[in-house]
Amino acid sequence: MTLLSAGIVADDLTGAGDSAVQFASLGWQTRLTLGEPVAITATPGSVVAVVTDSRAMRADAARTCTTDAVMALIGAGIDRLFVKIDSTMRGSVDSQVRGALDAWTHRHPDSVAVVCPAYPGMGRTVEGGLLLVDGAGVETTSVGHDPVTPVATSALADLLPGAVAIQLAQGGASQLALLIAAAEARVVTVDASTDADLALLAAAVELLGARAVPVGSAGLATQMAKVWRRGAVEAGRGAASTSRVSAGPAVVVISSLHDVSRAQHAHLLETSTGVLSLTPGLEEILSPDGDDGMTAWIRANVKHGSSAAVVVILSPSAQTAQSELAPVRIAAALAAITDAVVTRFGVGSLVLMGGEGARAVLDRFDAESLVVSRSIGEGTPVSVIDGGRLHGLTVVTKAGGFGSTSALTDLLPELLKQPKQGASS
């Protein structure tokens, strides 16, 4: 049986990781590329994920960069395309969907985007065309007052203008595929409140063939990994990678402003010893003196000789009144602090919570890609850095809004129990 190759285009780095790991866990060779999506090749049984960083972009820019990313994946030779969006529909989702179709239509003129952001394992469901988080309309949760990309409504019809809503079919996957085809629409949305619903949707997408572009979160990615696998990839084979053994603390960088990530940080401090937490102030990050303000802060707060087993670098929480460029400067500041921590304390492993900060940290160390190997928790992939100054280092990426209050505390012991020896280069 012929092996397929698949491409993932994602609007942020942690989202790319939590979808890519669903494929890796079933044996797909899975790589998340961090540079420009050129000179990439998709081989049979492989998945290539590309990050556009388009979540907070304006509509035209998000559409263009998504088109470019998909065109690069087409050039790489992928057979199937998955568009990873935020499970709570934050950001430029409509433009990302349109941009992906702009490109995919070059290969499949009758392309259709099949959208379902549901992720039941994380409490995200779509019921009656409404996006719910733990049973409540998404706009009534903390997502509704996100300081960067707030969501004002739970109605997918408003978030994706012109999309046709389709209900799950009683006749199974074949009937659902017929309904999607009969809609004769560029974009359709489908309800799902359970993993079984998503499995039915994935089966319908596969029946429609390569012209159907599934658009969703890790919940749908899990099911697409299964149906596209076609039984021809050995489960557990995964991507070949070798992690280096390094001396130093687990370094946790939290750029996410989500209430969940803040609660996870607080739980870690309350229940653990040997934790050093560093939080720069906005006044230093956004200082008129530019980098000089952060340099002085780092000199005063990141000093040689720390014996902490875990070092947390936390973004300041009060960001609502800042300029459009503030998130970029904040991410860059967190990356600079991380560099100083690694230089002075060493690093045994890296945990990155929040997509923009994760991207800034990995760029700071010139990482070229992540080889995704396994999951350490729901929606929490473990990868190995390929290229750059941290080549071979184990890195965990996690969306800020995912997991229980103890999720961060729970994953650290596995990272900390790794054997330590002199750092390798």
mmCIF file of C-alpha atoms in Angstrom, residues 9-341:
data_model
loop_
_atom_site.group_PDB
_atom_site.id
_atom_site.type_symbol
_atom_site.label_atom_id
_atom_site.label_comp_id
_atom_site.label_asym_id
_atom_site.label_seq_id
_atom_site.Cartn_x
_atom_site.Cartn_y
_atom_site.Cartn_z
ATOM 1 C CA VAL A 9 0.585 24.658 8.145
ATOM 2 C CA ALA A 10 0.097 26.228 11.568
ATOM 3 C CA ASP A 11 -0.464 29.758 12.815
ATOM 4 C CA ASP A 12 1.891 29.399 15.784
ATOM 5 C CA LEU A 13 4.700 27.156 16.935
ATOM 6 C CA THR A 14 3.150 25.400 19.915
ATOM 7 C CA GLY A 15 0.057 24.648 17.858
ATOM 8 C CA ALA A 16 2.195 23.146 15.133
ATOM 9 C CA GLY A 17 3.831 20.943 17.743
ATOM 10 C CA ASP A 18 0.652 19.706 19.395
ATOM 11 C CA SER A 19 -0.738 18.652 16.010
ATOM 12 C CA ALA A 20 2.523 17.238 14.662
ATOM 13 C CA VAL A 21 2.954 14.978 17.684
ATOM 14 C CA GLN A 22 -0.339 13.263 16.892
ATOM 15 C CA PHE A 23 1.290 11.995 13.701
ATOM 16 C CA ALA A 24 4.619 11.195 15.369
ATOM 17 C CA SER A 25 2.895 9.046 17.985
ATOM 18 C CA LEU A 26 1.564 6.823 15.185
ATOM 19 C CA GLY A 27 4.944 6.345 13.581
ATOM 20 C CA TRP A 28 5.049 9.149 11.009
ATOM 21 C CA GLN A 29 8.488 10.705 10.532
ATOM 22 C CA THR A 30 7.647 14.189 11.796
ATOM 23 C CA ARG A 31 9.645 17.391 11.504
ATOM 24 C CA LEU A 32 8.637 20.945 12.389
ATOM 25 C CA THR A 33 10.671 23.350 10.282
ATOM 26 C CA LEU A 34 11.554 26.727 11.805
ATOM 27 C CA GLY A 35 13.198 28.528 8.912
ATOM 28 C CA GLU A 36 11.884 29.674 5.571
ATOM 29 C CA PRO A 37 9.826 26.837 4.034
ATOM 30 C CA VAL A 38 12.261 26.225 1.191
ATOM 31 C CA ALA A 39 14.397 23.206 0.366
ATOM 32 C CA ILE A 40 12.064 20.937 2.338
ATOM 33 C CA THR A 41 11.162 17.496 1.054
ATOM 34 C CA ALA A 42 8.243 15.315 2.037
ATOM 35 C CA THR A 43 8.992 11.610 1.780
ATOM 36 C CA PRO A 44 6.445 8.785 1.959
ATOM 37 C CA GLY A 45 5.305 8.259 5.535
ATOM 38 C CA SER A 46 6.533 11.687 6.638
ATOM 39 C CA VAL A 47 4.944 14.864 7.956
ATOM 40 C CA VAL A 48 6.411 18.327 7.499
ATOM 41 C CA ALA A 49 5.000 21.133 9.645
ATOM 42 C CA VAL A 50 5.487 24.791 8.736
ATOM 43 C CA VAL A 51 4.820 27.689 11.125
ATOM 44 C CA THR A 52 3.489 30.955 9.669
ATOM 45 C CA ASP A 53 3.260 32.974 12.917
ATOM 46 C CA SER A 54 0.082 34.410 11.392
ATOM 47 C CA ARG A 55 -2.275 34.293 14.360
ATOM 48 C CA ALA A 56 -1.939 37.966 15.261
ATOM 49 C CA MET A 57 -1.330 39.200 11.708
ATOM 50 C CA ARG A 58 -3.707 41.438 9.811
ATOM 51 C CA ALA A 59 -5.997 39.649 7.382
ATOM 52 C CA ASP A 60 -4.125 40.313 4.138
ATOM 53 C CA ALA A 61 -0.729 39.413 5.588
ATOM 54 C CA ALA A 62 -2.081 36.230 7.200
ATOM 55 C CA ARG A 63 -3.667 35.135 3.950
ATOM 56 C CA THR A 64 -0.510 35.773 1.933
ATOM 57 C CA CYS A 65 1.906 34.029 4.274
ATOM 58 C CA THR A 66 -0.411 31.018 4.582
ATOM 59 C CA THR A 67 -0.590 30.781 0.795
ATOM 60 C CA ASP A 68 3.194 30.941 0.580
ATOM 61 C CA ALA A 69 3.601 28.225 3.216
ATOM 62 C CA VAL A 70 1.177 25.879 1.478
ATOM 63 C CA MET A 71 2.846 26.497 -1.883
ATOM 64 C CA ALA A 72 6.160 25.522 -0.289
ATOM 65 C CA LEU A 73 4.604 22.321 1.042
ATOM 66 C CA ILE A 74 3.185 21.548 -2.389
ATOM 67 C CA GLY A 75 6.661 22.059 -3.799
ATOM 68 C CA ALA A 76 7.976 19.650 -1.161
ATOM 69 C CA GLY A 77 5.692 16.977 -2.579
ATOM 70 C CA ILE A 78 3.019 16.509 0.102
ATOM 71 C CA ASP A 79 -0.035 14.383 -0.697
ATOM 72 C CA ARG A 80 -2.362 15.767 1.977
ATOM 73 C CA LEU A 81 -2.698 19.119 3.764
ATOM 74 C CA PHE A 82 -3.817 19.870 7.323
ATOM 75 C CA VAL A 83 -4.379 23.477 8.421
ATOM 76 C CA LYS A 84 -3.809 23.904 12.154
ATOM 77 C CA ILE A 85 -5.808 26.754 13.699
ATOM 78 C CA ASP A 86 -6.333 27.824 17.276
ATOM 79 C CA SER A 87 -8.832 25.584 19.081
ATOM 80 C CA THR A 88 -10.598 28.700 20.363
ATOM 81 C CA MET A 89 -10.564 30.459 16.964
ATOM 82 C CA ARG A 90 -8.240 33.243 18.077
ATOM 83 C CA GLY A 91 -6.641 35.404 15.453
ATOM 84 C CA SER A 92 -6.783 35.479 11.677
ATOM 85 C CA VAL A 93 -8.464 32.093 11.160
ATOM 86 C CA ASP A 94 -10.674 33.108 8.220
ATOM 87 C CA SER A 95 -7.688 34.554 6.351
ATOM 88 C CA GLN A 96 -5.590 31.466 7.063
ATOM 89 C CA VAL A 97 -8.301 29.229 5.618
ATOM 90 C CA ARG A 98 -8.685 31.397 2.509
ATOM 91 C CA GLY A 99 -4.925 31.566 2.038
ATOM 92 C CA ALA A 100 -4.548 27.801 2.259
ATOM 93 C CA LEU A 101 -7.292 27.328 -0.342
ATOM 94 C CA ASP A 102 -5.681 29.913 -2.626
ATOM 95 C CA ALA A 103 -2.646 27.640 -2.821
ATOM 96 C CA TRP A 104 -4.248 24.194 -2.685
ATOM 97 C CA THR A 105 -6.615 25.119 -5.525
ATOM 98 C CA HIS A 106 -3.591 25.187 -7.842
ATOM 99 C CA ARG A 107 -3.378 21.436 -7.373
ATOM 100 C CA HIS A 108 -7.060 20.681 -6.749
ATOM 101 C CA PRO A 109 -9.410 23.208 -8.414
ATOM 102 C CA ASP A 110 -12.415 21.831 -6.497
ATOM 103 C CA SER A 111 -10.757 22.204 -3.082
ATOM 104 C CA VAL A 112 -12.941 22.542 -0.003
ATOM 105 C CA ALA A 113 -11.892 23.467 3.535
ATOM 106 C CA VAL A 114 -13.596 21.358 6.201
ATOM 107 C CA VAL A 115 -13.370 23.297 9.466
ATOM 108 C CA CYS A 116 -13.824 21.942 12.983
ATOM 109 C CA PRO A 117 -11.712 23.424 15.812
ATOM 110 C CA ALA A 118 -13.062 20.963 18.401
ATOM 111 C CA TYR A 119 -10.610 19.361 20.810
ATOM 112 C CA PRO A 120 -12.750 17.382 23.273
ATOM 113 C CA GLY A 121 -9.735 16.288 25.314
ATOM 114 C CA MET A 122 -9.177 19.953 26.185
ATOM 115 C CA GLY A 123 -12.841 20.853 26.620
ATOM 116 C CA ARG A 124 -13.288 22.474 23.203
ATOM 117 C CA THR A 125 -16.447 21.370 21.357
ATOM 118 C CA VAL A 126 -18.564 22.629 18.453
ATOM 119 C CA GLU A 127 -22.289 22.245 19.027
ATOM 120 C CA GLY A 128 -24.985 23.750 16.831
ATOM 121 C CA GLY A 129 -22.361 25.847 15.075
ATOM 122 C CA LEU A 130 -21.160 27.332 18.377
ATOM 123 C CA LEU A 131 -17.637 26.940 19.742
ATOM 124 C CA LEU A 132 -17.719 26.043 23.432
ATOM 125 C CA VAL A 133 -14.997 25.769 26.067
ATOM 126 C CA ASP A 134 -16.035 23.475 28.908
ATOM 127 C CA GLY A 135 -19.643 24.029 27.846
ATOM 128 C CA ALA A 136 -19.521 27.837 27.771
ATOM 129 C CA GLY A 137 -19.423 30.108 24.748
ATOM 130 C CA VAL A 138 -15.796 30.838 23.940
ATOM 131 C CA GLU A 139 -16.362 34.595 24.160
ATOM 132 C CA THR A 140 -17.438 34.255 27.819
ATOM 133 C CA THR A 141 -14.111 32.678 28.823
ATOM 134 C CA SER A 142 -10.698 34.260 29.235
ATOM 135 C CA VAL A 143 -10.310 33.961 25.456
ATOM 136 C CA GLY A 144 -12.921 36.701 25.124
ATOM 137 C CA HIS A 145 -10.556 39.212 26.732
ATOM 138 C CA ASP A 146 -7.281 37.904 25.325
ATOM 139 C CA PRO A 147 -5.030 41.000 25.166
ATOM 140 C CA VAL A 148 -3.763 40.191 21.671
ATOM 141 C CA THR A 149 -6.392 38.146 19.808
ATOM 142 C CA PRO A 150 -9.740 38.244 21.665
ATOM 143 C CA VAL A 151 -12.691 36.246 20.309
ATOM 144 C CA ALA A 152 -15.968 38.184 20.392
ATOM 145 C CA THR A 153 -18.409 35.433 19.430
ATOM 146 C CA SER A 154 -18.812 31.670 19.579
ATOM 147 C CA ALA A 155 -20.725 31.513 16.276
ATOM 148 C CA LEU A 156 -18.586 29.937 13.564
ATOM 149 C CA ALA A 157 -20.870 31.534 10.965
ATOM 150 C CA ASP A 158 -19.631 34.941 12.138
ATOM 151 C CA LEU A 159 -16.012 33.906 12.505
ATOM 152 C CA LEU A 160 -15.960 32.331 9.017
ATOM 153 C CA PRO A 161 -18.237 34.502 6.849
ATOM 154 C CA GLY A 162 -19.803 32.593 3.976
ATOM 155 C CA ALA A 163 -19.068 29.139 5.378
ATOM 156 C CA VAL A 164 -21.790 26.499 5.115
ATOM 157 C CA ALA A 165 -22.659 24.675 8.339
ATOM 158 C CA ILE A 166 -23.161 20.912 8.108
ATOM 159 C CA GLN A 167 -24.439 18.632 10.832
ATOM 160 C CA LEU A 168 -22.954 15.194 11.495
ATOM 161 C CA ALA A 169 -24.774 12.647 9.360
ATOM 162 C CA GLN A 170 -26.727 9.706 10.776
ATOM 163 C CA GLY A 171 -25.609 7.612 7.803
ATOM 164 C CA GLY A 172 -21.967 7.699 8.815
ATOM 165 C CA ALA A 173 -18.854 8.925 7.026
ATOM 166 C CA SER A 174 -20.110 8.264 3.503
ATOM 167 C CA GLN A 175 -23.276 10.281 4.089
ATOM 168 C CA LEU A 176 -21.282 13.123 5.666
ATOM 169 C CA ALA A 177 -18.901 13.160 2.693
ATOM 170 C CA LEU A 178 -21.899 13.410 0.352
ATOM 171 C CA LEU A 179 -23.299 16.341 2.356
ATOM 172 C CA ILE A 180 -19.966 18.182 2.228
ATOM 173 C CA ALA A 181 -19.682 17.626 -1.509
ATOM 174 C CA ALA A 182 -23.293 18.639 -2.117
ATOM 175 C CA ALA A 183 -22.787 21.947 -0.296
ATOM 176 C CA GLU A 184 -20.676 23.135 -3.244
ATOM 177 C CA ALA A 185 -18.959 25.565 -0.881
ATOM 178 C CA ARG A 186 -15.333 26.596 -0.503
ATOM 179 C CA VAL A 187 -15.584 26.393 3.281
ATOM 180 C CA VAL A 188 -17.830 24.187 5.422
ATOM 181 C CA THR A 189 -18.008 23.829 9.199
ATOM 182 C CA VAL A 190 -18.958 20.644 11.020
ATOM 183 C CA ASP A 191 -20.051 20.059 14.616
ATOM 184 C CA ALA A 192 -18.122 17.685 16.910
ATOM 185 C CA SER A 193 -18.352 17.180 20.656
ATOM 186 C CA THR A 194 -16.544 13.842 21.077
ATOM 187 C CA ASP A 195 -13.492 12.088 19.691
ATOM 188 C CA ALA A 196 -15.895 9.705 17.956
ATOM 189 C CA ASP A 197 -17.434 12.672 16.135
ATOM 190 C CA LEU A 198 -13.991 13.768 14.981
ATOM 191 C CA ALA A 199 -13.177 10.228 13.843
ATOM 192 C CA LEU A 200 -16.347 10.240 11.735
ATOM 193 C CA LEU A 201 -15.404 13.611 10.249
ATOM 194 C CA ALA A 202 -11.862 12.425 9.470
ATOM 195 C CA ALA A 203 -13.221 9.368 7.689
ATOM 196 C CA ALA A 204 -15.483 11.607 5.592
ATOM 197 C CA VAL A 205 -12.551 13.866 4.693
ATOM 198 C CA GLU A 206 -10.544 10.838 3.562
ATOM 199 C CA LEU A 207 -13.433 9.684 1.374
ATOM 200 C CA LEU A 208 -13.415 13.090 -0.326
ATOM 201 C CA GLY A 209 -9.749 12.636 -1.180
ATOM 202 C CA ALA A 210 -6.941 15.173 -1.415
ATOM 203 C CA ARG A 211 -9.257 18.005 -2.490
ATOM 204 C CA ALA A 212 -10.647 18.164 1.059
ATOM 205 C CA VAL A 213 -8.488 20.212 3.412
ATOM 206 C CA PRO A 214 -9.180 19.490 7.095
ATOM 207 C CA VAL A 215 -8.864 22.612 9.244
ATOM 208 C CA GLY A 216 -8.794 22.270 13.008
ATOM 209 C CA SER A 217 -6.810 21.739 16.156
ATOM 210 C CA ALA A 218 -4.927 18.767 17.572
ATOM 211 C CA GLY A 219 -8.241 17.004 18.136
ATOM 212 C CA LEU A 220 -8.887 16.672 14.407
ATOM 213 C CA ALA A 221 -5.179 16.156 13.676
ATOM 214 C CA THR A 222 -5.254 13.023 15.851
ATOM 215 C CA GLN A 223 -7.955 11.484 13.703
ATOM 216 C CA MET A 224 -6.437 12.585 10.380
ATOM 217 C CA ALA A 225 -3.145 10.947 11.407
ATOM 218 C CA LYS A 226 -5.029 7.676 11.771
ATOM 219 C CA VAL A 227 -6.984 7.706 8.499
ATOM 220 C CA TRP A 228 -4.086 9.015 6.395
ATOM 221 C CA ARG A 229 -1.791 6.426 7.896
ATOM 222 C CA ARG A 230 -3.730 3.686 6.049
ATOM 223 C CA GLY A 231 -2.178 1.048 8.263
ATOM 224 C CA ALA A 232 1.112 1.255 6.425
ATOM 225 C CA VAL A 233 3.282 2.974 9.024
ATOM 226 C CA GLU A 234 4.456 1.034 12.031
ATOM 227 C CA ALA A 235 3.113 2.578 15.213
ATOM 228 C CA GLY A 236 5.879 3.801 17.449
ATOM 229 C CA ARG A 237 8.496 4.030 14.701
ATOM 230 C CA GLY A 238 8.455 7.815 14.905
ATOM 231 C CA ALA A 239 11.193 10.172 13.848
ATOM 232 C CA ALA A 240 14.795 9.219 14.355
ATOM 233 C CA SER A 241 16.448 11.617 16.772
ATOM 234 C CA THR A 242 19.197 11.624 19.340
ATOM 235 C CA SER A 243 19.037 13.964 22.292
ATOM 236 C CA ARG A 244 22.174 15.243 23.923
ATOM 237 C CA VAL A 245 22.898 14.883 27.623
ATOM 238 C CA SER A 246 23.497 18.297 29.167
ATOM 239 C CA ALA A 247 24.158 19.667 32.619
ATOM 240 C CA GLY A 248 21.912 22.377 33.954
ATOM 241 C CA PRO A 249 18.378 23.150 35.070
ATOM 242 C CA ALA A 250 15.151 22.673 33.224
ATOM 243 C CA VAL A 251 14.507 26.121 31.742
ATOM 244 C CA VAL A 252 10.822 27.025 31.388
ATOM 245 C CA VAL A 253 9.818 30.031 29.277
ATOM 246 C CA ILE A 254 6.194 31.166 29.667
ATOM 247 C CA SER A 255 5.211 33.805 27.136
ATOM 248 C CA SER A 256 1.520 32.893 27.162
ATOM 249 C CA LEU A 257 -0.835 35.306 28.892
ATOM 250 C CA HIS A 258 -3.576 32.708 29.253
ATOM 251 C CA ASP A 259 -5.073 32.279 32.736
ATOM 252 C CA VAL A 260 -4.289 28.559 32.535
ATOM 253 C CA SER A 261 -0.554 29.091 32.071
ATOM 254 C CA ARG A 262 -0.491 31.614 34.910
ATOM 255 C CA ALA A 263 -2.226 29.128 37.194
ATOM 256 C CA GLN A 264 0.254 26.417 36.185
ATOM 257 C CA HIS A 265 3.159 28.708 37.078
ATOM 258 C CA ALA A 266 1.581 29.520 40.451
ATOM 259 C CA HIS A 267 1.042 25.813 41.181
ATOM 260 C CA LEU A 268 4.691 25.059 40.422
ATOM 261 C CA LEU A 269 5.868 27.743 42.857
ATOM 262 C CA GLU A 270 3.455 26.588 45.564
ATOM 263 C CA THR A 271 4.278 22.891 45.390
ATOM 264 C CA SER A 272 7.934 22.688 44.365
ATOM 265 C CA THR A 273 11.321 23.586 45.786
ATOM 266 C CA GLY A 274 14.424 24.575 43.872
ATOM 267 C CA VAL A 275 12.557 26.856 41.486
ATOM 268 C CA LEU A 276 13.919 30.259 40.442
ATOM 269 C CA SER A 277 11.310 32.492 38.789
ATOM 270 C CA LEU A 278 12.351 35.531 36.740
ATOM 271 C CA THR A 279 9.813 38.101 35.520
ATOM 272 C CA PRO A 280 11.045 41.285 33.811
ATOM 273 C CA GLY A 281 8.970 44.431 34.040
ATOM 274 C CA LEU A 282 7.357 46.089 31.064
ATOM 275 C CA GLU A 283 9.263 49.263 31.833
ATOM 276 C CA GLU A 284 12.561 47.496 31.165
ATOM 277 C CA ILE A 285 11.302 45.632 28.092
ATOM 278 C CA LEU A 286 9.730 48.698 26.487
ATOM 279 C CA SER A 287 12.332 51.146 27.732
ATOM 280 C CA PRO A 288 13.182 54.065 25.411
ATOM 281 C CA ASP A 289 16.783 52.967 25.931
ATOM 282 C CA GLY A 290 16.034 49.855 23.846
ATOM 283 C CA ASP A 291 18.160 46.827 24.606
ATOM 284 C CA ASP A 292 20.129 48.729 27.259
ATOM 285 C CA GLY A 293 17.184 48.505 29.660
ATOM 286 C CA MET A 294 16.993 44.718 29.357
ATOM 287 C CA THR A 295 20.759 44.342 29.506
ATOM 288 C CA ALA A 296 20.812 46.106 32.858
ATOM 289 C CA TRP A 297 17.914 43.975 34.140
ATOM 290 C CA ILE A 298 19.649 40.757 33.092
ATOM 291 C CA ARG A 299 22.899 41.849 34.720
ATOM 292 C CA ALA A 300 21.081 42.506 37.989
ATOM 293 C CA ASN A 301 18.840 39.423 38.039
ATOM 294 C CA VAL A 302 20.607 36.577 36.210
ATOM 295 C CA LYS A 303 23.716 35.917 38.236
ATOM 296 C CA HIS A 304 26.215 33.075 38.233
ATOM 297 C CA GLY A 305 25.988 30.453 40.937
ATOM 298 C CA SER A 306 22.298 29.534 40.990
ATOM 299 C CA SER A 307 21.602 25.988 42.186
ATOM 300 C CA ALA A 308 17.961 25.953 41.064
ATOM 301 C CA ALA A 309 16.748 22.754 39.425
ATOM 302 C CA VAL A 310 14.125 24.705 37.486
ATOM 303 C CA VAL A 311 14.408 28.246 36.150
ATOM 304 C CA VAL A 312 11.170 29.882 34.992
ATOM 305 C CA ILE A 313 11.190 32.957 32.754
ATOM 306 C CA LEU A 314 7.728 34.529 32.861
ATOM 307 C CA SER A 315 6.373 37.332 30.716
ATOM 308 C CA PRO A 316 4.786 40.306 32.507
ATOM 309 C CA SER A 317 0.996 40.025 32.632
ATOM 310 C CA ALA A 318 -0.065 43.660 32.198
ATOM 311 C CA GLN A 319 0.126 44.131 28.440
ATOM 312 C CA THR A 320 -3.282 45.384 27.348
ATOM 313 C CA ALA A 321 -2.371 49.024 26.853
ATOM 314 C CA GLN A 322 0.816 48.466 24.925
ATOM 315 C CA SER A 323 1.561 49.043 21.248
ATOM 316 C CA GLU A 324 1.136 46.508 18.467
ATOM 317 C CA LEU A 325 4.865 45.780 18.606
ATOM 318 C CA ALA A 326 4.854 45.084 22.350
ATOM 319 C CA PRO A 327 4.320 41.289 22.019
ATOM 320 C CA VAL A 328 7.301 41.065 19.652
ATOM 321 C CA ARG A 329 9.546 43.016 22.018
ATOM 322 C CA ILE A 330 8.359 40.992 24.990
ATOM 323 C CA ALA A 331 9.107 37.706 23.206
ATOM 324 C CA ALA A 332 12.545 39.001 22.226
ATOM 325 C CA ALA A 333 13.229 40.007 25.831
ATOM 326 C CA LEU A 334 12.282 36.555 27.125
ATOM 327 C CA ALA A 335 14.620 35.039 24.541
ATOM 328 C CA ALA A 336 17.469 37.315 25.675
ATOM 329 C CA ILE A 337 16.917 36.296 29.299
ATOM 330 C CA THR A 338 16.860 32.634 28.266
ATOM 331 C CA ASP A 339 20.187 33.098 26.493
ATOM 332 C CA ALA A 340 21.690 34.586 29.633
ATOM 333 C CA VAL A 341 20.308 31.778 31.816
#
